[in-house]
Amino acid sequence: MLDFLGDLKRTHMCGALRSADAGKKAVLMGWVNRRRDLGNLIFLDLRDRTGVTQVVLNKELNAVAHGKGEMLRNEYVIAVIGTVKQRDANTYNKNIPTGEVELVVEELRILNESKQPPFLPSDTVLPNEEMRLKYRYLDLRRDAMQYNVEMRHKVTKAIRDYLSAQGFMEIETPIMTRSTPEGARDYLVPSRVQPGSFYALPQSPQLFKQILMISGCERYFQIARCFRDEDLRADRQPEFTQIDLEMSYPQPESVWGVVEGFLAAAFKAAGHEIKGSFPRMSYDDAIRLYGNDKPDMRLPAMVDVRGALTAEELEEFSTKFRIRKELPIQLIRIPKAGDISGTERRTIGTYGAYQHVGGPNFVQLMTDPKRFAKDYSALYEKILAFAKVEGDDLWLLAAALNKPESTTVMDQTIQHFCEKCGFLRLDLAQKYTERHGAFKKTGDVDQDFRFLWVSDFPMFEWDKTEKRWNPAHHPFTSLHEEDMAKLEANIDSVHDPKSPLGEIRALAYDVVLNGTELGSGSIRIHRQDIQNKIFQALGMGDEEAKARFGFFLEALEYGTPPHGGIALGLDRIVMILAGADSLREVIPFPKTARAVDLMVDAPTPVSDLQLKDLGIQVKKSS
Ligand code: ASP
């Protein structure tokens, strides 16, 4: 027989009681985390979101409560009324904040029972993730998950409060809408009223937030749900949350200031004081120094050692090694990882992403410092000093192979070469994580969280398969005002790999933390004539542009202020702050890598009747 809650109110949470409360009456409610039956004494660990309190049922003091206590099992829901008692010093539980007291029960109410759960929130060994996701409500009862859920709340609230104080208004935008291009497939929602027509779930609120600027809202933000049907990589979710914002009349720096402010607030909510403005780097520098547009600055940049060589030395060196002297000779250095065997050294360049992207086809590596020192003793000293190599560093030289016959024009760019080197740098950084230790948290925020703004991205990128220049960002991204003329002059050369379109810089920027992109944004095109040109460059004729974005192009014609904004992934930020190792740990109800919600079992087939209503017929795969 279960008891009713009646008008019983809890007086304390299970994590609250301390020695100072001894002698007080208390009413606690929660789950039976653990039960130890010692005959006349039954001990319960009673758990709620805030912690655990030891509860004692003593047969001699209260036979009725004790009798009921014998029926309790793990995860039963109970209320206990009793008196707080100081425990004997030798029985303190130092592992929990309530460990100096216990509650001696006068009345026990069993509010609900529980089936034997497939795993217990108190288990120290976790079940496999499928099990956790299927029984997510049990998983979420675990301390670690409660911590993550709370962290998410605190961080989101700090961001909301900060932005509100800066004059941003939180405005909702539709979930059922039209396609918004962010480079992924849309999730579609069929319309019943207009059979054959579909809404798209927003890949981002991009067009709405721009329209809000046209609407005079000046400063908008939203903790926005976005939906992208992409092939899921390990750490992606089809449905995710962005901190999305837009403002009128900004320079890029104005947007950066706002982001730095709300990130500082978010990090503070998690106990980290990050300060000041983040360092800035152009896309070109990021590529040159790190081979990557989201540099992880916890490890040293690459150094182009040509700066240490005379023209003759460079000539001799490049002929000997059959390398291209007009491209960088990169010294890649991993601190404290130098002490490896010759055999291991010879495997460098044969694994990881570097191998995967065909690095060895383009890059000549010199990985043997002893041999280099012997063959080029003078250069050796110069180069090492120039690149500030330390005695225990692992270092190597990477240069572009002189094999013009096997490469296309696009393959011979500095970018292409540096990217390959960047992959190698990261492969080595991964492989020697233990040795360099740069990824370990030190407690020093400036070292643990290396933020960076990367800006001046190219406006267009060469699409190898389509053999044309395509916008590198969503098509509402503005270019640098100084590059406008270049766009006008070259708009017809989108199929020419050597077109100056490749030199046009976008007013786009990314905020990067420890080698991961946290968010990206841009100053937008606010003039219809320029927007049309971009669509034209995209190969979109007037008709097509009108059909896809007619409403937006029209809106641009009614006095659109200059505007810009950004969006940051909330899930990732919370993941970093919670110290979690997957987005699924900080999303209460996430999807698997196959985009399945294991708890509710979605997606599912629907009834024929529902399909009929929608005018949809599903092709049965045989
Ligand atoms: N809409 C962009 C995105 O979702 C961000 C932005 O440009 O504000 O990635």
PDB file of N, CA and C in Angstrom, residues 174-180 185-189 198-204 225-229 238-239:
ATOM      1  N   PRO A 174      10.233  31.433 -36.196  1.00  0.00           N
ATOM      2  CA  PRO A 174       9.484  30.195 -36.433  1.00  0.00           C
ATOM      3  C   PRO A 174      10.349  28.948 -36.543  1.00  0.00           C
ATOM      4  N   ILE A 175       9.749  27.847 -36.110  1.00  0.00           N
ATOM      5  CA  ILE A 175      10.373  26.533 -36.291  1.00  0.00           C
ATOM      6  C   ILE A 175       9.904  25.938 -37.617  1.00  0.00           C
ATOM      7  N   MET A 176       8.653  26.190 -37.950  1.00  0.00           N
ATOM      8  CA  MET A 176       8.179  25.738 -39.262  1.00  0.00           C
ATOM      9  C   MET A 176       8.337  26.890 -40.229  1.00  0.00           C
ATOM     10  N   THR A 177       9.252  26.740 -41.169  1.00  0.00           N
ATOM     11  CA  THR A 177       9.546  27.891 -42.029  1.00  0.00           C
ATOM     12  C   THR A 177       9.963  27.410 -43.412  1.00  0.00           C
ATOM     13  N   ARG A 178      10.716  28.246 -44.113  1.00  0.00           N
ATOM     14  CA  ARG A 178      11.258  27.869 -45.420  1.00  0.00           C
ATOM     15  C   ARG A 178      12.724  27.540 -45.256  1.00  0.00           C
ATOM     16  N   SER A 179      13.237  26.927 -46.245  1.00  0.00           N
ATOM     17  CA  SER A 179      14.643  26.556 -46.227  1.00  0.00           C
ATOM     18  C   SER A 179      15.563  27.763 -45.973  1.00  0.00           C
ATOM     19  N   THR A 180      16.500  27.624 -45.031  1.00  0.00           N
ATOM     20  CA  THR A 180      17.524  28.663 -44.831  1.00  0.00           C
ATOM     21  C   THR A 180      18.880  28.034 -45.121  1.00  0.00           C
ATOM     22  N   ARG A 185      21.319  19.580 -45.454  1.00  0.00           N
ATOM     23  CA  ARG A 185      19.973  19.259 -45.936  1.00  0.00           C
ATOM     24  C   ARG A 185      18.955  19.745 -44.923  1.00  0.00           C
ATOM     25  N   ASP A 186      17.767  20.043 -45.413  1.00  0.00           N
ATOM     26  CA  ASP A 186      16.700  20.475 -44.508  1.00  0.00           C
ATOM     27  C   ASP A 186      15.944  19.279 -43.944  1.00  0.00           C
ATOM     28  N   TYR A 187      15.444  19.430 -42.739  1.00  0.00           N
ATOM     29  CA  TYR A 187      14.371  18.551 -42.262  1.00  0.00           C
ATOM     30  C   TYR A 187      13.066  19.158 -42.727  1.00  0.00           C
ATOM     31  N   LEU A 188      12.228  18.342 -43.331  1.00  0.00           N
ATOM     32  CA  LEU A 188      11.005  18.871 -43.922  1.00  0.00           C
ATOM     33  C   LEU A 188       9.773  18.441 -43.135  1.00  0.00           C
ATOM     34  N   VAL A 189       8.791  19.304 -43.120  1.00  0.00           N
ATOM     35  CA  VAL A 189       7.514  19.013 -42.467  1.00  0.00           C
ATOM     36  C   VAL A 189       6.421  19.174 -43.519  1.00  0.00           C
ATOM     37  N   PHE A 198       5.843  21.798 -48.339  1.00  0.00           N
ATOM     38  CA  PHE A 198       6.581  21.444 -47.120  1.00  0.00           C
ATOM     39  C   PHE A 198       7.095  22.689 -46.414  1.00  0.00           C
ATOM     40  N   TYR A 199       7.097  22.629 -45.112  1.00  0.00           N
ATOM     41  CA  TYR A 199       7.886  23.585 -44.343  1.00  0.00           C
ATOM     42  C   TYR A 199       9.278  22.981 -44.206  1.00  0.00           C
ATOM     43  N   ALA A 200      10.248  23.850 -43.937  1.00  0.00           N
ATOM     44  CA  ALA A 200      11.556  23.328 -43.565  1.00  0.00           C
ATOM     45  C   ALA A 200      11.806  23.757 -42.128  1.00  0.00           C
ATOM     46  N   LEU A 201      12.458  22.899 -41.343  1.00  0.00           N
ATOM     47  CA  LEU A 201      12.892  23.340 -40.013  1.00  0.00           C
ATOM     48  C   LEU A 201      14.139  24.197 -40.218  1.00  0.00           C
ATOM     49  N   PRO A 202      14.294  25.267 -39.442  1.00  0.00           N
ATOM     50  CA  PRO A 202      15.400  26.195 -39.717  1.00  0.00           C
ATOM     51  C   PRO A 202      16.777  25.581 -39.468  1.00  0.00           C
ATOM     52  N   GLN A 203      17.664  25.723 -40.435  1.00  0.00           N
ATOM     53  CA  GLN A 203      19.068  25.349 -40.186  1.00  0.00           C
ATOM     54  C   GLN A 203      19.703  26.395 -39.282  1.00  0.00           C
ATOM     55  N   SER A 204      19.135  27.581 -39.288  1.00  0.00           N
ATOM     56  CA  SER A 204      19.475  28.652 -38.352  1.00  0.00           C
ATOM     57  C   SER A 204      18.431  29.738 -38.577  1.00  0.00           C
ATOM     58  N   ARG A 225      16.984  26.849 -31.390  1.00  0.00           N
ATOM     59  CA  ARG A 225      17.143  25.466 -31.833  1.00  0.00           C
ATOM     60  C   ARG A 225      17.308  25.455 -33.344  1.00  0.00           C
ATOM     61  N   CYS A 226      18.307  24.729 -33.819  1.00  0.00           N
ATOM     62  CA  CYS A 226      18.564  24.645 -35.260  1.00  0.00           C
ATOM     63  C   CYS A 226      18.564  23.173 -35.665  1.00  0.00           C
ATOM     64  N   PHE A 227      18.248  22.932 -36.920  1.00  0.00           N
ATOM     65  CA  PHE A 227      18.085  21.547 -37.386  1.00  0.00           C
ATOM     66  C   PHE A 227      18.848  21.368 -38.689  1.00  0.00           C
ATOM     67  N   ARG A 228      19.763  20.461 -38.711  1.00  0.00           N
ATOM     68  CA  ARG A 228      20.518  20.238 -39.952  1.00  0.00           C
ATOM     69  C   ARG A 228      20.633  18.750 -40.211  1.00  0.00           C
ATOM     70  N   ASP A 229      20.191  18.358 -41.370  1.00  0.00           N
ATOM     71  CA  ASP A 229      20.234  16.940 -41.724  1.00  0.00           C
ATOM     72  C   ASP A 229      21.559  16.663 -42.416  1.00  0.00           C
ATOM     73  N   PRO A 238      21.721  16.379 -34.890  1.00  0.00           N
ATOM     74  CA  PRO A 238      20.861  16.922 -35.949  1.00  0.00           C
ATOM     75  C   PRO A 238      20.061  18.124 -35.449  1.00  0.00           C
ATOM     76  N   GLU A 239      19.850  18.154 -34.162  1.00  0.00           N
ATOM     77  CA  GLU A 239      19.081  19.234 -33.553  1.00  0.00           C
ATOM     78  C   GLU A 239      19.975  19.807 -32.479  1.00  0.00           C
TER      79      GLU A 239
END
